[in-house]
């Protein structure tokens, strides 16, 4: 679409939109690309004549009324930075009905017509609860875990996988020099996507995920066979939610193979860093879609989740989104096993 068309559309939306003032917050774990999403929502909304308030520290800041008005310059020079310029938090108060009622009343006091919430599974469940108090909420998928059923990818996942890949490369150098096996623990809560994508792209010799039983014998046999063939180092990726603890896996490999085994827990390293182009784009496109929904003259003041389905940015009902189960791609684990045979 040409710039002129976009300007005309924005002007039309300005006069027809029911939404005049929005709040925006980030909640749960931070993820690279959240700033791109905040920037996109803010600038697209301002372009459509909507006033934007940034709410600091997620739902806790909402309950405590931590609002700041954003203009288009408030979001300058933020897109390349990891983390979230609005800060984030986990809020126990918001999980209670009283907390949600207070949040709805604060939004009403500030004259906010709709809330944009960027976060993961918990954030979306919280948004759905809040929507029962007649607050329209538009959710954007901001989490490194890629654990949301309704979207192909979440904002931050790609950067996290790239961070793990960089670590695998460095660990391989030292593992091969010392002829060791290294078990790398990655994040993802109950979702094995970070582990699987990083293991595939990083050529790992094995992967353990929460969604599948762990075959320790396969991993040990592989290490022993490789040793006989002169390949004396291996990298195994384990997701934090796998059915075996990382330390137990390390001990078992040591016991069976009699080889040197080390463990590396990448932890919060995976949440930081400048977002990849994929995460900046996903954040930007989801942000623009959120404003498109809010400025649609037929907007029903309902609640929606924005995401990517089969490569297209889409908006679906929030209720449907929170109830969609994630499909785990077991075939990718099969491929890792074939490639590392
Ligand atoms: P990440 O995937 O990075 O952990 P998240 O959004 O899943 O992000 P949570 O800590 O699970 O992170 O959720 C963020 C916040 O959402 C919680 O601190 C809480 O305030 C609210 N929340 C979570 N679950 C619920 C729920 N079932 N009902 C109401 N609010 C919830």
Short mmCIF file of C-alpha atoms and ligand atoms in Angstrom, two decimals:
data_model
loop_
_atom_site.label_atom_id
_atom_site.label_comp_id
_atom_site.label_asym_id
_atom_site.label_seq_id
_atom_site.Cartn_x
_atom_site.Cartn_y
_atom_site.Cartn_z
CA UNK A 1 0.00 0.00 0.00
CA UNK A 2 1.28 3.50 -0.87
CA UNK A 3 2.05 6.03 1.89
CA UNK A 4 -0.71 8.29 0.63
CA UNK A 5 -3.27 5.46 0.93
CA UNK A 6 -2.09 4.73 4.45
CA UNK A 7 -2.48 8.43 5.40
CA UNK A 8 -5.97 8.53 3.90
CA UNK A 9 -6.92 5.34 5.70
CA UNK A 10 -5.58 6.75 8.96
CA UNK A 11 -7.60 9.94 8.51
CA UNK A 12 -10.77 7.94 7.82
CA UNK A 13 -10.11 5.67 10.78
CA UNK A 14 -9.57 8.78 12.97
CA UNK A 15 -13.09 9.98 12.40
CA UNK A 16 -14.79 6.57 12.64
CA UNK A 17 -12.86 4.80 15.40
CA UNK A 18 -14.68 4.15 18.67
CA UNK A 19 -11.32 3.97 20.42
CA UNK A 20 -9.74 7.30 21.34
CA UNK A 21 -7.31 6.34 24.11
CA UNK A 22 -5.40 3.08 24.69
CA UNK A 23 -3.06 1.69 27.33
CA UNK A 24 -0.15 -0.59 26.49
CA UNK A 25 1.83 -2.86 28.80
CA UNK A 26 4.33 -5.73 28.73
CA UNK A 27 3.93 -8.57 31.22
CA UNK A 28 5.56 -11.84 32.29
CA UNK A 29 9.11 -12.57 31.09
CA UNK A 30 10.67 -9.95 28.83
CA UNK A 31 11.45 -10.96 25.26
CA UNK A 32 13.52 -9.38 22.48
CA UNK A 33 11.17 -7.61 20.06
CA UNK A 34 8.77 -6.27 22.68
CA UNK A 35 10.14 -2.76 22.03
CA UNK A 36 9.44 -3.09 18.31
CA UNK A 37 5.85 -4.02 19.17
CA UNK A 38 5.45 -1.07 21.59
CA UNK A 39 6.89 1.30 18.98
CA UNK A 40 4.61 0.01 16.26
CA UNK A 41 1.44 0.16 18.38
CA UNK A 42 2.33 3.65 19.62
CA UNK A 43 3.14 5.17 16.24
CA UNK A 44 0.30 3.48 14.32
CA UNK A 45 -2.18 4.51 17.03
CA UNK A 46 -0.96 8.11 17.09
CA UNK A 47 -1.16 8.15 13.30
CA UNK A 48 -4.83 7.14 13.63
CA UNK A 49 -5.51 9.89 16.18
CA UNK A 50 -5.48 7.64 19.24
CA UNK A 51 -3.83 8.77 22.47
CA UNK A 52 -1.42 6.19 23.93
CA UNK A 53 -0.53 5.57 27.57
CA UNK A 54 2.36 3.28 28.47
CA UNK A 55 1.70 1.31 31.64
CA UNK A 56 4.88 0.36 33.50
CA UNK A 57 5.60 -3.00 35.18
CA UNK A 58 2.80 -5.01 33.59
CA UNK A 59 -0.40 -5.81 35.45
CA UNK A 60 1.14 -4.76 38.80
CA UNK A 61 1.81 -1.28 37.39
CA UNK A 62 -1.72 -1.21 36.01
CA UNK A 63 -3.18 -1.89 39.45
CA UNK A 64 -0.90 0.78 40.92
CA UNK A 65 -1.73 3.34 38.21
CA UNK A 66 1.80 3.67 36.75
CA UNK A 67 0.77 5.42 33.51
CA UNK A 68 2.87 7.64 31.26
CA UNK A 69 1.66 9.25 28.05
CA UNK A 70 3.69 8.18 25.01
CA UNK A 71 4.30 10.28 21.92
CA UNK A 72 6.05 9.13 18.77
CA UNK A 73 9.44 10.25 20.17
CA UNK A 74 9.01 8.28 23.41
CA UNK A 75 9.63 5.14 21.37
CA UNK A 76 12.60 6.43 19.34
CA UNK A 77 15.80 4.35 19.41
CA UNK A 78 14.17 1.44 21.21
CA UNK A 79 13.67 -1.13 18.48
CA UNK A 80 17.26 -2.41 18.48
CA UNK A 81 17.25 -2.96 22.23
CA UNK A 82 16.29 -6.19 24.00
CA UNK A 83 14.08 -6.16 27.08
CA UNK A 84 11.12 -3.83 27.35
CA UNK A 85 11.16 -0.06 27.70
CA UNK A 86 7.94 -0.32 29.76
CA UNK A 87 9.53 -2.75 32.28
CA UNK A 88 7.71 -5.94 33.13
CA UNK A 89 6.59 -7.84 36.21
CA UNK A 90 4.73 -10.86 37.45
CA UNK A 91 1.75 -9.85 39.58
CA UNK A 92 0.08 -12.10 42.14
CA UNK A 93 -2.41 -9.30 42.98
CA UNK A 94 -3.72 -9.31 39.41
CA UNK A 95 -4.50 -13.03 39.57
CA UNK A 96 -7.30 -12.29 42.06
CA UNK A 97 -10.75 -11.10 41.03
CA UNK A 98 -10.29 -8.05 43.28
CA UNK A 99 -7.07 -7.20 41.46
CA UNK A 100 -8.73 -7.49 38.05
CA UNK A 101 -11.67 -5.39 39.19
CA UNK A 102 -9.26 -2.72 40.44
CA UNK A 103 -7.38 -2.81 37.11
CA UNK A 104 -10.63 -2.33 35.18
CA UNK A 105 -11.63 0.57 37.42
CA UNK A 106 -8.21 2.29 37.02
CA UNK A 107 -8.48 1.99 33.24
CA UNK A 108 -11.91 3.58 33.44
CA UNK A 109 -10.57 6.40 35.63
CA UNK A 110 -7.89 7.15 33.03
CA UNK A 111 -10.51 7.04 30.26
CA UNK A 112 -8.75 4.14 28.49
CA UNK A 113 -11.01 2.53 25.87
CA UNK A 114 -8.85 -0.55 25.24
CA UNK A 115 -5.69 -2.20 26.54
CA UNK A 116 -2.87 -3.72 24.48
CA UNK A 117 -1.07 -6.44 26.47
CA UNK A 118 2.18 -7.97 25.23
CA UNK A 119 3.26 -11.20 26.92
CA UNK A 120 3.00 -14.96 27.07
CA UNK A 121 0.46 -17.54 28.09
CA UNK A 122 -0.12 -16.11 31.61
CA UNK A 123 -0.48 -12.58 30.28
CA UNK A 124 -3.15 -13.77 27.84
CA UNK A 125 -5.05 -15.66 30.54
CA UNK A 126 -4.93 -12.51 32.68
CA UNK A 127 -6.16 -10.44 29.73
CA UNK A 128 -9.03 -12.84 29.19
CA UNK A 129 -10.04 -12.53 32.88
CA UNK A 130 -9.84 -8.73 32.61
CA UNK A 131 -12.00 -8.74 29.49
CA UNK A 132 -14.84 -10.13 31.65
CA UNK A 133 -14.94 -6.69 33.31
CA UNK A 134 -15.86 -5.11 29.96
CA UNK A 135 -12.32 -4.08 29.09
CA UNK A 136 -11.41 -4.76 25.44
CA UNK A 137 -7.90 -6.24 25.42
CA UNK A 138 -5.75 -6.88 22.36
CA UNK A 139 -2.91 -9.34 23.10
CA UNK A 140 0.40 -9.63 21.30
CA UNK A 141 2.48 -12.83 21.71
CA UNK A 142 5.62 -11.67 23.54
CA UNK A 143 7.60 -14.59 24.94
CA UNK A 144 10.78 -16.43 24.00
CA UNK A 145 9.09 -19.77 24.73
CA UNK A 146 7.00 -20.13 21.52
CA UNK A 147 4.43 -21.93 23.67
CA UNK A 148 1.20 -20.30 22.42
CA UNK A 149 -1.12 -22.55 20.43
CA UNK A 150 -2.72 -19.94 18.19
CA UNK A 151 0.43 -18.46 16.62
CA UNK A 152 3.21 -20.07 14.59
CA UNK A 153 5.84 -17.93 16.29
CA UNK A 154 6.07 -15.62 19.29
CA UNK A 155 8.00 -12.36 19.48
CA UNK A 156 11.44 -13.16 20.96
CA UNK A 157 11.65 -16.84 20.02
CA UNK A 158 13.89 -16.34 16.99
CA UNK A 159 16.39 -14.21 18.92
CA UNK A 160 16.50 -16.75 21.75
CA UNK A 161 17.20 -19.59 19.31
CA UNK A 162 20.00 -17.52 17.74
CA UNK A 163 21.49 -16.88 21.19
CA UNK A 164 21.49 -20.62 21.90
CA UNK A 165 23.06 -21.26 18.49
CA UNK A 166 25.89 -18.86 19.25
CA UNK A 167 26.45 -20.65 22.55
CA UNK A 168 26.46 -24.06 20.85
CA UNK A 169 29.16 -22.85 18.46
CA UNK A 170 31.37 -21.64 21.30
CA UNK A 171 30.79 -24.71 23.44
CA UNK A 172 31.59 -26.99 20.50
CA UNK A 173 35.02 -25.36 20.16
CA UNK A 174 35.99 -26.15 23.71
CA UNK A 175 34.17 -29.52 23.83
CA UNK A 176 36.01 -30.74 20.77
CA UNK A 177 39.37 -29.54 22.10
CA UNK A 178 38.83 -31.38 25.38
CA UNK A 179 36.99 -34.34 23.79
CA UNK A 180 33.96 -33.88 26.05
CA UNK A 181 30.23 -34.16 25.95
CA UNK A 182 28.42 -30.98 26.98
CA UNK A 183 24.79 -30.92 27.98
CA UNK A 184 23.27 -27.46 27.38
CA UNK A 185 20.08 -26.58 29.26
CA UNK A 186 17.82 -24.08 27.52
CA UNK A 187 14.62 -22.29 28.50
CA UNK A 188 11.06 -22.82 27.24
CA UNK A 189 9.12 -23.79 30.37
CA UNK A 190 6.90 -26.69 29.26
CA UNK A 191 7.63 -26.13 25.57
CA UNK A 192 10.54 -27.79 23.76
CA UNK A 193 10.66 -25.46 20.75
CA UNK A 194 13.81 -23.51 21.72
CA UNK A 195 15.58 -26.83 22.34
CA UNK A 196 14.39 -28.42 19.09
CA UNK A 197 15.03 -25.46 16.77
CA UNK A 198 18.47 -24.80 18.29
CA UNK A 199 19.39 -28.50 18.21
CA UNK A 200 18.38 -28.75 14.55
CA UNK A 201 20.11 -25.56 13.45
CA UNK A 202 23.15 -26.23 15.64
CA UNK A 203 23.63 -29.87 14.63
CA UNK A 204 23.28 -31.20 18.19
CA UNK A 205 23.81 -34.90 18.80
CA UNK A 206 20.67 -35.23 20.90
CA UNK A 207 17.72 -33.32 22.33
CA UNK A 208 15.45 -33.79 25.37
CA UNK A 209 12.08 -32.02 25.46
CA UNK A 210 9.11 -31.88 27.84
CA UNK A 211 6.71 -33.22 25.20
CA UNK A 212 8.45 -36.60 24.74
CA UNK A 213 10.03 -39.32 26.88
CA UNK A 214 13.82 -39.12 27.07
CA UNK A 215 15.79 -41.99 25.56
CA UNK A 216 18.99 -41.85 27.62
CA UNK A 217 20.22 -45.14 26.13
CA UNK A 218 20.07 -43.68 22.62
CA UNK A 219 22.13 -40.66 23.71
CA UNK A 220 24.73 -42.81 25.49
CA UNK A 221 24.99 -45.34 22.64
CA UNK A 222 25.47 -42.50 20.20
CA UNK A 223 28.31 -41.01 22.28
CA UNK A 224 30.01 -44.43 22.59
CA UNK A 225 29.63 -45.24 18.86
CA UNK A 226 30.88 -41.79 17.86
CA UNK A 227 33.91 -42.31 20.12
CA UNK A 228 34.75 -45.58 18.33
CA UNK A 229 34.62 -43.73 14.99
CA UNK A 230 36.95 -40.98 16.22
CA UNK A 231 34.35 -38.32 16.96
CA UNK A 232 35.16 -37.53 20.53
CA UNK A 233 32.83 -34.70 21.44
CA UNK A 234 29.07 -34.16 21.53
CA UNK A 235 26.54 -31.48 22.33
CA UNK A 236 23.19 -32.49 23.82
CA UNK A 237 20.41 -29.91 24.24
CA UNK A 238 17.93 -30.31 27.08
CA UNK A 239 14.87 -28.12 27.64
CA UNK A 240 14.34 -26.92 31.22
CA UNK A 241 10.98 -28.74 31.43
CA UNK A 242 12.27 -32.12 30.14
CA UNK A 243 11.18 -35.23 32.07
CA UNK A 244 14.77 -35.76 33.33
CA UNK A 245 16.77 -33.21 35.33
CA UNK A 246 19.89 -31.89 33.61
CA UNK A 247 22.13 -33.03 36.47
CA UNK A 248 20.63 -36.54 36.36
CA UNK A 249 21.18 -36.73 32.60
CA UNK A 250 24.80 -35.65 33.03
CA UNK A 251 25.35 -38.26 35.77
CA UNK A 252 23.75 -41.01 33.69
CA UNK A 253 25.86 -40.21 30.61
CA UNK A 254 29.01 -40.23 32.78
CA UNK A 255 28.02 -43.54 34.37
CA UNK A 256 27.25 -45.33 31.10
CA UNK A 257 29.93 -43.88 28.79
CA UNK A 258 32.75 -43.28 31.32
CA UNK A 259 33.47 -40.03 29.49
CA UNK A 260 33.93 -36.48 30.67
CA UNK A 261 30.59 -34.63 30.66
CA UNK A 262 29.93 -30.95 31.47
CA UNK A 263 26.73 -29.01 31.85
CA UNK A 264 25.96 -25.43 30.86
CA UNK A 265 22.74 -23.70 31.89
CA UNK A 266 22.16 -20.76 29.54
CA UNK A 267 19.36 -19.30 31.66
CA UNK A 268 18.61 -15.55 31.31
CA UNK A 269 21.23 -15.07 28.57
CA UNK A 270 18.47 -16.31 26.26
CA UNK A 271 16.10 -13.51 27.19
CA UNK A 272 18.47 -10.62 26.45
CA UNK A 273 20.17 -9.19 23.40
CA UNK A 274 19.32 -7.12 20.38
CA UNK A 275 16.28 -8.65 18.64
CA UNK A 276 16.77 -10.46 15.33
CA UNK A 277 15.19 -9.04 12.18
CA UNK A 278 12.48 -11.72 12.39
CA UNK A 279 11.48 -10.62 15.90
CA UNK A 280 11.57 -6.91 15.02
CA UNK A 281 9.35 -7.60 12.03
CA UNK A 282 6.93 -9.83 13.93
CA UNK A 283 6.63 -7.24 16.72
CA UNK A 284 6.14 -4.44 14.22
CA UNK A 285 3.53 -6.29 12.11
CA UNK A 286 1.59 -7.54 15.14
CA UNK A 287 1.58 -4.00 16.56
CA UNK A 288 0.21 -2.58 13.31
CA UNK A 289 -2.45 -5.30 13.18
CA UNK A 290 -3.53 -4.50 16.75
CA UNK A 291 -4.16 -0.89 15.75
CA UNK A 292 -5.93 -2.02 12.58
CA UNK A 293 -8.36 -3.98 14.78
CA UNK A 294 -8.83 -1.07 17.19
CA UNK A 295 -9.51 1.43 14.41
CA UNK A 296 -11.86 -0.77 12.42
CA UNK A 297 -15.19 1.09 12.40
CA UNK A 298 -16.85 -2.31 12.96
CA UNK A 299 -14.68 -3.08 16.01
CA UNK A 300 -17.05 -4.76 18.45
CA UNK A 301 -15.11 -3.75 21.59
CA UNK A 302 -14.29 -7.44 22.07
CA UNK A 303 -10.90 -8.91 22.95
CA UNK A 304 -8.48 -10.35 20.40
CA UNK A 305 -5.11 -12.06 20.09
CA UNK A 306 -2.77 -11.07 17.29
CA UNK A 307 -0.39 -13.64 15.86
CA UNK A 308 0.95 -15.36 12.79
CA UNK A 309 -0.84 -18.29 11.18
CA UNK A 310 0.66 -19.94 8.09
CA UNK A 311 2.84 -16.89 7.57
CA UNK A 312 -0.04 -14.37 7.73
CA UNK A 313 -0.58 -11.89 10.54
CA UNK A 314 -4.07 -12.40 11.92
CA UNK A 315 -6.44 -11.46 14.73
CA UNK A 316 -8.55 -14.13 16.43
CA UNK A 317 -10.86 -13.99 19.43
CA UNK A 318 -8.91 -13.98 22.71
CA UNK A 319 -11.13 -16.73 24.12
CA UNK A 320 -10.31 -18.97 21.16
CA UNK A 321 -6.60 -18.13 21.44
CA UNK A 322 -6.26 -19.00 25.14
CA UNK A 323 -8.01 -22.31 24.56
CA UNK A 324 -5.94 -23.41 21.57
CA UNK A 325 -3.51 -26.22 22.34
CA UNK A 326 -0.05 -26.07 20.89
CA UNK A 327 0.97 -28.77 18.40
CA UNK A 328 4.45 -30.06 19.12
CA UNK A 329 6.38 -30.99 15.98
CA UNK A 330 7.56 -34.49 17.00
CA UNK A 331 8.84 -35.06 13.47
CA UNK A 332 11.59 -32.48 14.08
CA UNK A 333 12.95 -34.57 16.96
CA UNK A 334 12.87 -37.55 14.57
CA UNK A 335 14.88 -35.51 12.08
CA UNK A 336 17.46 -34.54 14.73
CA UNK A 337 17.87 -38.25 15.51
CA UNK A 338 18.29 -39.14 11.82
CA UNK A 339 20.78 -36.34 11.18
CA UNK A 340 22.86 -37.24 14.22
CA UNK A 341 22.79 -41.03 13.75
P1 LIG B 1 6.46 -15.89 29.90
O1 LIG B 1 6.02 -16.89 28.86
O2 LIG B 1 7.60 -15.09 29.42
O3 LIG B 1 6.69 -16.49 31.24
P2 LIG B 1 3.84 -15.08 30.74
O4 LIG B 1 2.95 -14.01 30.25
O5 LIG B 1 3.36 -16.49 30.55
O6 LIG B 1 5.24 -14.82 30.06
P3 LIG B 1 3.31 -15.24 33.58
O7 LIG B 1 4.13 -14.86 34.75
O8 LIG B 1 2.82 -16.63 33.51
O9 LIG B 1 4.16 -14.85 32.27
O10 LIG B 1 2.05 -14.27 33.48
C1 LIG B 1 2.21 -12.86 33.57
C2 LIG B 1 1.20 -12.30 34.54
O11 LIG B 1 -0.11 -12.56 34.06
C3 LIG B 1 1.22 -12.93 35.94
O12 LIG B 1 2.20 -12.35 36.77
C4 LIG B 1 -0.18 -12.62 36.42
O13 LIG B 1 -0.28 -11.31 36.90
C5 LIG B 1 -1.02 -12.75 35.15
N1 LIG B 1 -1.60 -14.11 35.06
C6 LIG B 1 -0.97 -15.26 34.80
N2 LIG B 1 -1.81 -16.30 34.80
C7 LIG B 1 -3.02 -15.80 35.11
C8 LIG B 1 -4.32 -16.37 35.27
N3 LIG B 1 -4.54 -17.68 35.11
N4 LIG B 1 -5.34 -15.54 35.59
C9 LIG B 1 -5.13 -14.22 35.74
N5 LIG B 1 -3.93 -13.61 35.58
C10 LIG B 1 -2.89 -14.39 35.28
#
